[in-house]
Coordinates of C-alpha atoms in Angstrom, one line a residue:
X4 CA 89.7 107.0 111.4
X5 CA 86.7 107.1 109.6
X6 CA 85.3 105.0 106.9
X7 CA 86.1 107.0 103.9
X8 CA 84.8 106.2 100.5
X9 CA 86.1 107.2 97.0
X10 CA 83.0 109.4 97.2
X11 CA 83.8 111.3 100.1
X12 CA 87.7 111.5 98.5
X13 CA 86.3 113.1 95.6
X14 CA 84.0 115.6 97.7
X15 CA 86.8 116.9 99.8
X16 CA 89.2 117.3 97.1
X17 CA 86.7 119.4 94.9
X18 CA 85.8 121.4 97.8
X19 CA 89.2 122.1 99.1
X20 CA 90.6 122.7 95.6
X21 CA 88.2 125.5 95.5
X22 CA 89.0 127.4 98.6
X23 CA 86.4 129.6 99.5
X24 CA 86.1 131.6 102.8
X25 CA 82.6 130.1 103.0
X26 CA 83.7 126.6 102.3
X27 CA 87.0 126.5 104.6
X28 CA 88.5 128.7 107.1
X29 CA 91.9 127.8 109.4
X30 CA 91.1 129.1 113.1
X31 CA 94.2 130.5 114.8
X32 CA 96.1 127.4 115.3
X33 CA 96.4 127.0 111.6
X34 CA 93.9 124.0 111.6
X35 CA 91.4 123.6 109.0
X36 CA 88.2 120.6 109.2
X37 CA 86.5 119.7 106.4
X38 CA 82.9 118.5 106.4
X39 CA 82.7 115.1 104.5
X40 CA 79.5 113.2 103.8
X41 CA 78.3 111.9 107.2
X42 CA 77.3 108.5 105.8
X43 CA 79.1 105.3 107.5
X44 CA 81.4 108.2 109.2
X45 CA 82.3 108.2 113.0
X46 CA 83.7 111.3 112.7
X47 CA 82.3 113.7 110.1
X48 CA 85.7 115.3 109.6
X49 CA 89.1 115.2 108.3
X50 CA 91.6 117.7 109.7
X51 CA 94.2 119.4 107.7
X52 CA 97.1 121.8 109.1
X53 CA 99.6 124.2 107.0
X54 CA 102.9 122.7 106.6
X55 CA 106.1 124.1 107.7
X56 CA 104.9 124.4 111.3
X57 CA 104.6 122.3 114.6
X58 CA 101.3 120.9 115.3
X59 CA 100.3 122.6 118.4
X60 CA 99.2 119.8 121.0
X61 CA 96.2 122.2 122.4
X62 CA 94.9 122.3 119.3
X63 CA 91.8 121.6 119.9
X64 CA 90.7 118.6 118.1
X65 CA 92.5 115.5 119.5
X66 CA 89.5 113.9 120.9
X67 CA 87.6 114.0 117.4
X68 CA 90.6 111.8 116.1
X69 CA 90.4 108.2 116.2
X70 CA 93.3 106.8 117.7
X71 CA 95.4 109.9 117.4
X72 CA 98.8 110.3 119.5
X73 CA 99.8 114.1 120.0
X74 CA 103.7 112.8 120.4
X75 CA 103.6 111.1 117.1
X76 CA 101.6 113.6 115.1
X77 CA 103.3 116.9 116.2
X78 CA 106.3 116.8 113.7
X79 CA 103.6 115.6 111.2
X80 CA 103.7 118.6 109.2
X81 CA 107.2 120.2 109.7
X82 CA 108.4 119.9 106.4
X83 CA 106.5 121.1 103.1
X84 CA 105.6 119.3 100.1
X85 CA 108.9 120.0 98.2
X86 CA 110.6 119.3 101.3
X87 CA 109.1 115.9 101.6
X88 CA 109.7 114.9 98.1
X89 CA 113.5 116.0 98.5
X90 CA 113.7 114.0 101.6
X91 CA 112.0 110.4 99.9
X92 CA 114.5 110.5 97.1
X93 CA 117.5 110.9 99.6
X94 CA 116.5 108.1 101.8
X95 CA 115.5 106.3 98.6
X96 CA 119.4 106.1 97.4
X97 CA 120.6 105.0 100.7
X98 CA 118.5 102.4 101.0
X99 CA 116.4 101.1 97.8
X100 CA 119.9 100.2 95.8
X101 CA 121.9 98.4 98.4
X102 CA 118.4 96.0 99.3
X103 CA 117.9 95.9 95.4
X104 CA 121.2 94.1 95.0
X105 CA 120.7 92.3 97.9
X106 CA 117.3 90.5 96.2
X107 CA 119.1 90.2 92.9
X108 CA 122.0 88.4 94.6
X109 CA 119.5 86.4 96.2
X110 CA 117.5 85.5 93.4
X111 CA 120.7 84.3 91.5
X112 CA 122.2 82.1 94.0
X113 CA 119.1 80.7 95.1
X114 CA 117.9 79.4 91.3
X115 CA 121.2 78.8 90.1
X116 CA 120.9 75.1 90.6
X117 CA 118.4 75.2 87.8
X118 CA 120.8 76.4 85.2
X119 CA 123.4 74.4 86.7
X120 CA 121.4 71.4 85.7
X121 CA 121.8 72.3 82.0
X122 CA 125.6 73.5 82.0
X123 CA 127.8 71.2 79.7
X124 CA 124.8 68.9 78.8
X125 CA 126.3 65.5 77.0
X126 CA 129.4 65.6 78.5
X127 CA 131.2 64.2 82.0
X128 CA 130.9 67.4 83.2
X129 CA 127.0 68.1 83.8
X130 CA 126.4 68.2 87.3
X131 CA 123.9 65.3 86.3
X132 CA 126.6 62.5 85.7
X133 CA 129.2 64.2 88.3
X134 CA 127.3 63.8 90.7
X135 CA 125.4 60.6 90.0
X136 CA 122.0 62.0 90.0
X137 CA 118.8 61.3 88.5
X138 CA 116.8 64.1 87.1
X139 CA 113.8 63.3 89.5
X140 CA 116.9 63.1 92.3
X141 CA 118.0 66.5 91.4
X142 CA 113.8 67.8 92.1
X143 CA 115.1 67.4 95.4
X144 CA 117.4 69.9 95.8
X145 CA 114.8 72.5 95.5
X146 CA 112.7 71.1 98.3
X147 CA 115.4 70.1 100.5
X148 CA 116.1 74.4 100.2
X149 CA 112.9 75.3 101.0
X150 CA 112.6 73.1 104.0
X151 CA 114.8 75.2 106.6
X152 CA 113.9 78.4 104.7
X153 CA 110.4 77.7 105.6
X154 CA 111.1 77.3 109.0
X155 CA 113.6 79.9 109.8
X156 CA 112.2 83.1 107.8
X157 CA 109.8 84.1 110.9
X158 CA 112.2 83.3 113.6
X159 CA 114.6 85.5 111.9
X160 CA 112.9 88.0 111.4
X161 CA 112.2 88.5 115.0
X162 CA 115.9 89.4 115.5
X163 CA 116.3 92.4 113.3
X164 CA 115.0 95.3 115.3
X165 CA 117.4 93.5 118.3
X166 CA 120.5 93.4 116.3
X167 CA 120.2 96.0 114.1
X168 CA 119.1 95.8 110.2
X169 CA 122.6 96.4 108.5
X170 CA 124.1 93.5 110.9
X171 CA 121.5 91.0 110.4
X172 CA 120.8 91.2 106.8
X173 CA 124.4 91.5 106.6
X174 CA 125.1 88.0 108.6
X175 CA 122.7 86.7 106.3
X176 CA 124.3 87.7 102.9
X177 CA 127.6 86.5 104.0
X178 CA 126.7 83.0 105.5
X179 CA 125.1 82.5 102.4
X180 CA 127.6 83.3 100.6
X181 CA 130.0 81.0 102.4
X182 CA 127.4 78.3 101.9
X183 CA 127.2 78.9 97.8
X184 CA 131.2 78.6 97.5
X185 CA 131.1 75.4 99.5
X186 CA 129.1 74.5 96.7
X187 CA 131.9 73.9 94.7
X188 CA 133.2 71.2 97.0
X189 CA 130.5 69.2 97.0
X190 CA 131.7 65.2 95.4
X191 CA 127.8 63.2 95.1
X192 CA 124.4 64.3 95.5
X193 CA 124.3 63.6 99.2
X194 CA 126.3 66.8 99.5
X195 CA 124.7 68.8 97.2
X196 CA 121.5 67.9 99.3
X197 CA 123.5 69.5 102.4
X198 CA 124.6 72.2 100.5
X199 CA 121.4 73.7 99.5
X200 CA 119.5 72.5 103.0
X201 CA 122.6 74.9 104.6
X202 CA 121.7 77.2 101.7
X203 CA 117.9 77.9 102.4
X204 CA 118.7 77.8 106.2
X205 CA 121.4 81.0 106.1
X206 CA 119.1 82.9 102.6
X207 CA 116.2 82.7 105.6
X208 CA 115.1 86.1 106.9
X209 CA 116.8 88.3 104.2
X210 CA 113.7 89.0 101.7
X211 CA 111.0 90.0 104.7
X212 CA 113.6 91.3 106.7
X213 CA 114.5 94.0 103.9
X214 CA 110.2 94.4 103.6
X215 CA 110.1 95.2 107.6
X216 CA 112.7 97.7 107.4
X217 CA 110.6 99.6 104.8
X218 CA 107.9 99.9 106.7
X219 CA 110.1 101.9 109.6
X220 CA 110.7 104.7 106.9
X221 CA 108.0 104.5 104.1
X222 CA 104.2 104.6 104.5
X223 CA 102.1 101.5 103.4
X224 CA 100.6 103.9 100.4
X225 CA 104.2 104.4 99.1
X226 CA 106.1 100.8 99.3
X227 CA 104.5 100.5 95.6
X228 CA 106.8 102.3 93.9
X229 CA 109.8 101.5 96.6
X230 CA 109.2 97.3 95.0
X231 CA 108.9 98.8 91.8
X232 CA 112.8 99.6 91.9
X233 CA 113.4 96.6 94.4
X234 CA 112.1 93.8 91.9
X235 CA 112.7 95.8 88.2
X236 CA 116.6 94.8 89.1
X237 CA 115.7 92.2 91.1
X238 CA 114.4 90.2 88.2
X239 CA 117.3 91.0 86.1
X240 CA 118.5 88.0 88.1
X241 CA 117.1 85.7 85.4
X242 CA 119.3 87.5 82.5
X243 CA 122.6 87.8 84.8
X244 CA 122.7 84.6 86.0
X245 CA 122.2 83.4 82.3
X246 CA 125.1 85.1 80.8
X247 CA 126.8 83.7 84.0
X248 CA 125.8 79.7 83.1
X249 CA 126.9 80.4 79.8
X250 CA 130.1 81.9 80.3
X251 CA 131.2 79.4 82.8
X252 CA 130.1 76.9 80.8
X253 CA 132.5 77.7 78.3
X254 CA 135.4 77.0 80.5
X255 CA 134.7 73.8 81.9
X256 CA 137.8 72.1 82.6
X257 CA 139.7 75.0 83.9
X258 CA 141.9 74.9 86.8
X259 CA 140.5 71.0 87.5
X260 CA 136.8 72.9 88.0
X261 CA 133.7 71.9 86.0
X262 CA 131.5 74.9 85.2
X263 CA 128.5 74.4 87.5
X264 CA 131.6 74.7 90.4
X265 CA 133.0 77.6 88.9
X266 CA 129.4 79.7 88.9
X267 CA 128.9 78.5 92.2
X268 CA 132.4 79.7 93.4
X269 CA 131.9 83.0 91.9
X270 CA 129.1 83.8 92.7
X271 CA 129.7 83.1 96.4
X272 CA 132.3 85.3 96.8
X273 CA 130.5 88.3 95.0
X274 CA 127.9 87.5 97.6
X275 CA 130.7 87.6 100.6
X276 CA 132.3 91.0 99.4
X277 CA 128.5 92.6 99.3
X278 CA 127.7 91.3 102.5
X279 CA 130.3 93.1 104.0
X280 CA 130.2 96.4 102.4
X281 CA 126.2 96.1 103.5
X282 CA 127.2 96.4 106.8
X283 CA 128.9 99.8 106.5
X284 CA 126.1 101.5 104.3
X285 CA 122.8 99.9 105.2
X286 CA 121.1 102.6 107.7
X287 CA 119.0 100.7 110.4
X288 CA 116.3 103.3 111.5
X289 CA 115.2 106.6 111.3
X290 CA 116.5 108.2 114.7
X291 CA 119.7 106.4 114.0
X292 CA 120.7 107.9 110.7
X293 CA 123.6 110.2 111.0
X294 CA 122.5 111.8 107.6
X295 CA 119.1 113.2 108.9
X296 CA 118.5 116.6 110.9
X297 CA 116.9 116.1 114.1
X298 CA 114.0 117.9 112.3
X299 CA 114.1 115.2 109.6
X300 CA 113.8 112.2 112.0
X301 CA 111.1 113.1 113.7
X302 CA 109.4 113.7 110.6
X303 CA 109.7 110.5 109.4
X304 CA 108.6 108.8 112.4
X305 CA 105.9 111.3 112.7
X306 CA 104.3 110.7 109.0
X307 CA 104.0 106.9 109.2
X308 CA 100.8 105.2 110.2
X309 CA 100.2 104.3 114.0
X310 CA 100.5 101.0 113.4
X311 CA 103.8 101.1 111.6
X312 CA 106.8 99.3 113.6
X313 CA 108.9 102.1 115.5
X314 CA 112.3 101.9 116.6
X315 CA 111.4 103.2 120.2
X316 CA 109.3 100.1 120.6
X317 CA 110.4 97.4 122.6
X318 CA 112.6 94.4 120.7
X319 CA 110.3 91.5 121.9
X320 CA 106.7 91.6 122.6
X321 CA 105.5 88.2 123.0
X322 CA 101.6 89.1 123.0
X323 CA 102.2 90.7 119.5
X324 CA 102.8 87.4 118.1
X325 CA 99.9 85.7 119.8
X326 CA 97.7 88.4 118.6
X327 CA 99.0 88.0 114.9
X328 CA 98.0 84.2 114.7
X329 CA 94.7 85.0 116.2
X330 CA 93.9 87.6 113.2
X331 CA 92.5 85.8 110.4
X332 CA 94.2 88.4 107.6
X333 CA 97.7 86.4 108.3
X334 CA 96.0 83.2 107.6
X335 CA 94.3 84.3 104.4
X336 CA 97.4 86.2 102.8
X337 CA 99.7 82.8 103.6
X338 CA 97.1 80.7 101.9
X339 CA 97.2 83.4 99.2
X340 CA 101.2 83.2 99.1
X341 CA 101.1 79.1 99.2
X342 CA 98.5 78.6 96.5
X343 CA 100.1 81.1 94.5
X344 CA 103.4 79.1 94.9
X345 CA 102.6 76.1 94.5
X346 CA 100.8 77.0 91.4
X347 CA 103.7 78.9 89.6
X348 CA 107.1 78.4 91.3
X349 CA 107.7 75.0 89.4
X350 CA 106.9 76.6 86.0
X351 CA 110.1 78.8 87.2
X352 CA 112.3 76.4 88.7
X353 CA 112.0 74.4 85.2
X354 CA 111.7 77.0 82.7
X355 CA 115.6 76.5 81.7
X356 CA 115.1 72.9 81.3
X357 CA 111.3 73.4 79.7
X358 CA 112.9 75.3 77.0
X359 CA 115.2 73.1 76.7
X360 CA 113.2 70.3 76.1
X361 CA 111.5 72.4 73.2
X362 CA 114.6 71.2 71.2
X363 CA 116.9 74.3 71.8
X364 CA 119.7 71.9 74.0
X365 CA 122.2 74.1 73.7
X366 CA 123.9 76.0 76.5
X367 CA 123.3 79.5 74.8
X368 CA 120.1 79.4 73.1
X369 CA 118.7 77.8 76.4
X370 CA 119.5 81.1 78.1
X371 CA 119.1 83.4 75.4
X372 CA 115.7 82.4 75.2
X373 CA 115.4 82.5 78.7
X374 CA 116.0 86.6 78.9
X375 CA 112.9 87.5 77.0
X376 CA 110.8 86.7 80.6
X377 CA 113.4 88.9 82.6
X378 CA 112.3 92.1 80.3
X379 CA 108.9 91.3 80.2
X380 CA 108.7 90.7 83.7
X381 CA 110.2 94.3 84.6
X382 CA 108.3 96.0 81.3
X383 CA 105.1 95.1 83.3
X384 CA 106.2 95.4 87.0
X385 CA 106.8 99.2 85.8
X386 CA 103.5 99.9 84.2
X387 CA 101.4 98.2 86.8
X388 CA 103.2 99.2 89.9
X389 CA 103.1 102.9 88.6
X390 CA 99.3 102.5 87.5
X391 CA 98.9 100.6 91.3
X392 CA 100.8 104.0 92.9
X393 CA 98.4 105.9 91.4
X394 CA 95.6 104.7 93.8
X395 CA 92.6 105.1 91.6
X396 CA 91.8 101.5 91.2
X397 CA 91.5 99.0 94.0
X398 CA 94.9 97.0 94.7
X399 CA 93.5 93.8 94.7
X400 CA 92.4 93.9 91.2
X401 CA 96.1 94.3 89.7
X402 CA 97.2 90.5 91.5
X403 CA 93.7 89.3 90.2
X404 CA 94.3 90.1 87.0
X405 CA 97.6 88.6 86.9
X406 CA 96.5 85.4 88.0
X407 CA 93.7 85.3 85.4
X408 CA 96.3 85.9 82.8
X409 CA 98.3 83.3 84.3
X410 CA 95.4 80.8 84.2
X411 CA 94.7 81.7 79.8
X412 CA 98.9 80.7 79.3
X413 CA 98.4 77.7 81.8
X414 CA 95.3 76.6 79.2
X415 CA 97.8 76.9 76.1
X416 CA 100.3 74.6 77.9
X417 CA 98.3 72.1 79.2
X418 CA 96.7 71.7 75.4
X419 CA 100.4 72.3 73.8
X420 CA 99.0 73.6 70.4
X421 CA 102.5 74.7 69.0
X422 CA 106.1 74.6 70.2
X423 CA 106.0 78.9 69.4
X424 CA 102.6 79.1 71.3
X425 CA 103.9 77.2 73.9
X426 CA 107.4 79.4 74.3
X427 CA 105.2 82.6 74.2
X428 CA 103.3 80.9 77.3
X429 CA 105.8 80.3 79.0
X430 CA 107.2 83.7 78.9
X431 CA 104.1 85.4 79.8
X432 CA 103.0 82.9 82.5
X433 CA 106.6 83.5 84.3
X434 CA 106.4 87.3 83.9
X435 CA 103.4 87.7 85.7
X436 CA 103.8 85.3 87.9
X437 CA 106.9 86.8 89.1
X438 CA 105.6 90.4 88.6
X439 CA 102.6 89.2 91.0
X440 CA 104.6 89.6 94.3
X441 CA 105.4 93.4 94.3
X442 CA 101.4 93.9 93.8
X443 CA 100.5 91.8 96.9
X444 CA 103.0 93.3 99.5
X445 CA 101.7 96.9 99.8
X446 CA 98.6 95.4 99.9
X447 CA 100.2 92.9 102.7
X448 CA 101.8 95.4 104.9
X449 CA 98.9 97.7 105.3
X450 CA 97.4 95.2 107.9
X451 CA 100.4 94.3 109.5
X452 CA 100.7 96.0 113.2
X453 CA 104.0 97.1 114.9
X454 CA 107.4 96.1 115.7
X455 CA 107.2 92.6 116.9
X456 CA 104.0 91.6 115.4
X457 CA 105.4 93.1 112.0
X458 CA 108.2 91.3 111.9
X459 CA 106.2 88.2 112.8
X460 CA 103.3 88.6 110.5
X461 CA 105.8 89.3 107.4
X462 CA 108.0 86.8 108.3
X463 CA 105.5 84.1 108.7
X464 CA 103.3 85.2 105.3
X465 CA 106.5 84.9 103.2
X466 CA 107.9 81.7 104.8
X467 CA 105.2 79.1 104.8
X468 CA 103.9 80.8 101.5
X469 CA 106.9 79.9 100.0
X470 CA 105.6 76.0 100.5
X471 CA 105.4 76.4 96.7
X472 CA 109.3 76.5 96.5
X473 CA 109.6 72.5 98.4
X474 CA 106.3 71.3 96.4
X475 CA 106.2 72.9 92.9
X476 CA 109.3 71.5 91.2
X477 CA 108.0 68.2 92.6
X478 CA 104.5 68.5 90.4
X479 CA 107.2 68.7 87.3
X480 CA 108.8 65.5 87.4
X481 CA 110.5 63.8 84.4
X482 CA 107.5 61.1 83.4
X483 CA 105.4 63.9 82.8
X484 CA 108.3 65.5 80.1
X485 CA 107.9 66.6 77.7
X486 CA 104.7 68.6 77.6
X487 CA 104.3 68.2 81.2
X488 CA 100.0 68.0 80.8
X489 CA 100.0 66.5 84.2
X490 CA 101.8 69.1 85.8
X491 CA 100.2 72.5 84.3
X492 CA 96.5 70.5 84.4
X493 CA 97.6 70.5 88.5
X494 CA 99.3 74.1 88.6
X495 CA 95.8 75.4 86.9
X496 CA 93.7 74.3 89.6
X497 CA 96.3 75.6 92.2
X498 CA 96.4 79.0 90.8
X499 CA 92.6 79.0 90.5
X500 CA 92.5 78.5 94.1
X501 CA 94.6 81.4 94.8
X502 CA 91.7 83.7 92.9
X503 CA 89.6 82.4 95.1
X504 CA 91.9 83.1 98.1
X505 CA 92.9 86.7 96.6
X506 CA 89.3 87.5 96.8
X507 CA 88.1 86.0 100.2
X508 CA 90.9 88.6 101.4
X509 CA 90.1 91.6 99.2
X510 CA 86.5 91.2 100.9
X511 CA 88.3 90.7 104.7
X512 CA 90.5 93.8 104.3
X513 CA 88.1 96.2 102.2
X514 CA 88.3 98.2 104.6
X515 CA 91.6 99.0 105.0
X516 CA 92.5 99.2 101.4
X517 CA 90.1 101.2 100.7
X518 CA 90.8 103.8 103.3
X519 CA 94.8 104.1 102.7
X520 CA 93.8 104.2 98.6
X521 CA 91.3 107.4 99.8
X522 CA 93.3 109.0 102.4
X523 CA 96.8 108.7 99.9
X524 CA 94.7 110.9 97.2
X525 CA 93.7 113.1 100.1
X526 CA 97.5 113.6 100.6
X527 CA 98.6 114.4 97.2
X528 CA 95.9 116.8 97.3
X529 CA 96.2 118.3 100.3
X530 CA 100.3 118.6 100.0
X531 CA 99.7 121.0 96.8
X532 CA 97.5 122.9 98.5
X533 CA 100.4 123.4 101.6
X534 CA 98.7 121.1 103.8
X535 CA 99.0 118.0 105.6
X536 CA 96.0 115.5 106.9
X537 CA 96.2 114.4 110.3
X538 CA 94.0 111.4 110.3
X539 CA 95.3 107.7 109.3
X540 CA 93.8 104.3 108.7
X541 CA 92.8 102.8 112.1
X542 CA 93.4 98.8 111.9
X543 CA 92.8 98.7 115.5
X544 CA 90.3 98.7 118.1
X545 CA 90.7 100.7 121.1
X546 CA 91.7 97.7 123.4
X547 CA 94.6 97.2 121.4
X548 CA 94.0 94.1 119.1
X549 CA 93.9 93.7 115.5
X550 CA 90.9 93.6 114.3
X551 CA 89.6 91.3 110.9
X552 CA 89.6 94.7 108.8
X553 CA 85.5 94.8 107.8

């Protein structure tokens, strides 16, 4: 389509908002163009249609639409504005809560290890002396998770669209789940090592798997508010599996079970019996869905970006993937993802045993003072993903920001002023560190490019930018307790890397971000007015292939 800017946004919306027969008449297909500022345009146009209607294929003005596909756009406008809305909040209950738990159950089981770490503290029963493990020993079990993870998140995500969402991502919850009750079993750190390597090997695929099957129902523009509700309970992880450590720690002992066995027991099995009821509720894709009118489905397929994955496309398109690791976006947003890691992931992994070390040793202070982060994390994944939704600012700038507020608490703990200035920190460094992810992905997807190379791209940015999972806890080792100056001195330098990184990309994919932010207004406008917009972001050339997005 043609390169919009917020100018020519703001033009088009004041002129259409005042309808005049001079300004904007529909010919007698019910098609309207409006004349936008011919600067840096291709096509000096954007085309709107009424809603409620078919888009007519002899329309007229296929040819002045870049890249546009008469069999994907005609059902483009069958449903009005209400109708829309109606339809978004029904698919939004089938599938936002059941991938919601699905990241909180993930979250849990996969950092559990760090509140195991602290459970019955003193006594013969810390997983410490049970197992015979050093606290640098113990680092390892982090890394030795992220190892497979790493190297099995792209692979896996290459299967979905063959074997079907709700069987995939339920095979994943379940062997997971196996794998964190055969926690319980484990007698010496050599099988807590193969524990968690088993761990991150079956957990591989389920986070940008549930991300790719978003994008086969929701635009790019509207996955915002979508990880808004995915991480807000997603990050409640931090509080549940804290109540969790401290009620199992309190019965230690029972039934010949210490209580880093019990919470892994448990929590296996609630992982198991979700697993299994995902299967039976998760719908896979649009045309699938026995709850949709034929109407409905072709709608949704017909409103999502030309460059959006599609169920009708084939499983396996080898040439996809070799065009996704020639496009220089991936390789920016992973170096984005492993920066960023690096840089904060350890903070995370540690913060049980940071406060900890702070002098509250206790079981239950530890965590209480660990739930402060989970509500400040959601308190500011709500305001900024709604402000983000809004579109009016440039995306890039909320993950920016973060990051520089990251760097400011990363400058209070590497000087350590005050135990209470370092606590506050802490809190605030962790909160938007975590709240950073849901900012980057819309941002992510909207230069990702159908089925296979979707899947591959996705998969790919969230496994080897994960890097920060094997190699963070290890920049937080025990000679650098208790202020850990070493280790936040490092992290500083890694996150200031990922500014630089988050900007490099903001200036590769202007672009793009800047046309879905315009063209998204245009739609909010247009739908109040009755209308639709036929024209989308075009991320490709003509020949087929990605292009850098400038």
């Amino acid at each position: 389509m043609p390169s919009l800017t917020e100018k020519d946004a703001i033009g088009t919306t004041a002129n259409n908002g005042n309808k005049s027969s001079s300004s904007i008449e529909y010919d007698s297909k019910g098609v309207v163009t409006t004349a936008l500022e011919p600067s840096h345009l291709d096509n000096s146009h954007l085309h709107y249609v009424k809603r409620g209607q078919e888009v007519s294929d002899d329309a007229g003005f296929t040819d002045s639409i870049i890249g546009y596909r008469a069999e994907q756009m005609r059902a483009r406008s069958l449903l009005t504005y209400e109708e829309e809305k109606k339809l978004l909040r029904r698919i939004d209950w089938h599938i936002m809560p059941l991938c919601a738990i699905a990241f909180l159950l993930k979250n849990i089981d996969s950092t559990n290890v760090s509140n195991a770490r602290i459970m019955n503290t003193g006594s013969p029963r810390n997983i410490l002396k049970q197992l015979g493990m050093s606290s640098n020993e113990f680092n390892f079990v982090s890394t030795i998770y992220y190892i497979p993870y790493i190297i099995a998140e792209a692979p896996s995500n290459l299967f979905i669209k063959r074997m079907l969402p709700s069987r995939w991502l339920s095979r994943i919850i379940v062997s997971w789940g196996v794998v964190m009750a055969c926690h319980a079993a484990v007698k010496n750190k050599e099988g807590l090592y193969a524990a968690r390597f088993f761990l991150g090997l079956a957990e591989a695929g389920l986070f940008p798997g549930v991300i790719l099957q978003l994008c086969y129902w929701y635009r790019p523009d509207e996955m915002s508010r979508r990880l808004l509700y995915f991480y807000i309970l997603g990050n409640f992880s931090t509080v549940i599996s804290g109540v969790l450590a401290y009620a199992f720690d309190g019965v230690s002992g029972n039934g010949g079970l210490s209580g880093w066995q019990w919470l892994f027991l448990v929590e296996g099995l609630i992982t198991i019996i979700f697993g299994v009821i995902l299967y039976f509720l998760l719908p896979d894709f649009p045309p699938t869905a026995r709850w949709l009118t034929e109407k409905e489905k072709a709608f949704i397929q017909a409103r999502l970006p030309k460059n959006a994955p599609r169920e009708a496309e084939s499983n396996f398109n080898f040439r996809e993937i070799i065009i996704q690791l020639k496009d220089f976006k991936m390789w920016l947003f992973t170096l984005c993802w492993a920066t960023f890691t690096v840089g904060t992931s350890g903070l995370t992994f540690y913060q049980p045993t940071v406060v900890a070390n702070l002098g509250f040793t206790s079981i239950s202070k530890s965590q209480l003072l660990n739930i402060p982060t989970a509500f400040l994390t959601v308190g500011i994944i709500a305001i900024f993903g709604l402000w983000a939704d809004t579109a009016r600012l440039p995306r890039p700038l909320f993950p920016l920001f973060f990051l520089i507020i990251i760097m400011a608490c990363y400058s209070v703990l590497y000087t350590f002023p005050n135990t209470g200035g370092v606590y506050a920190a802490t809190i605030i460094a962790s909160a938007f560190a975590s709240s950073w992810y849901p900012m980057m992905w819309p941002w992510r997807v909207q230069t990702t490019s159908r089925a296979t190379g979707s899947a591959f791209s996705i998969g790919f940015v969230n496994s080897y930018g994960q890097i920060g999972g094997a190699l963070g806890p290890q920049i937080f080792r025990s000679q650098y307790a208790p202020h850990y100056t070493v280790s936040f001195a490092v992290a500083m330098a890694l996150v200031g890397a990922a500014i630089l990184f988050n900007l490099g990309t903001w200036w590769v994919t202007r672009r793009t971000e800047r046309e879905t932010r315009v063209l998204k207004l245009e739609r909010i406008e247009a739908g109040r007015r009755g209308e639709t917009v036929l024209e989308d972001v075009e991320i490709e050339e003509k020949r087929g292939l990605v292009k850098g997005g400038v």
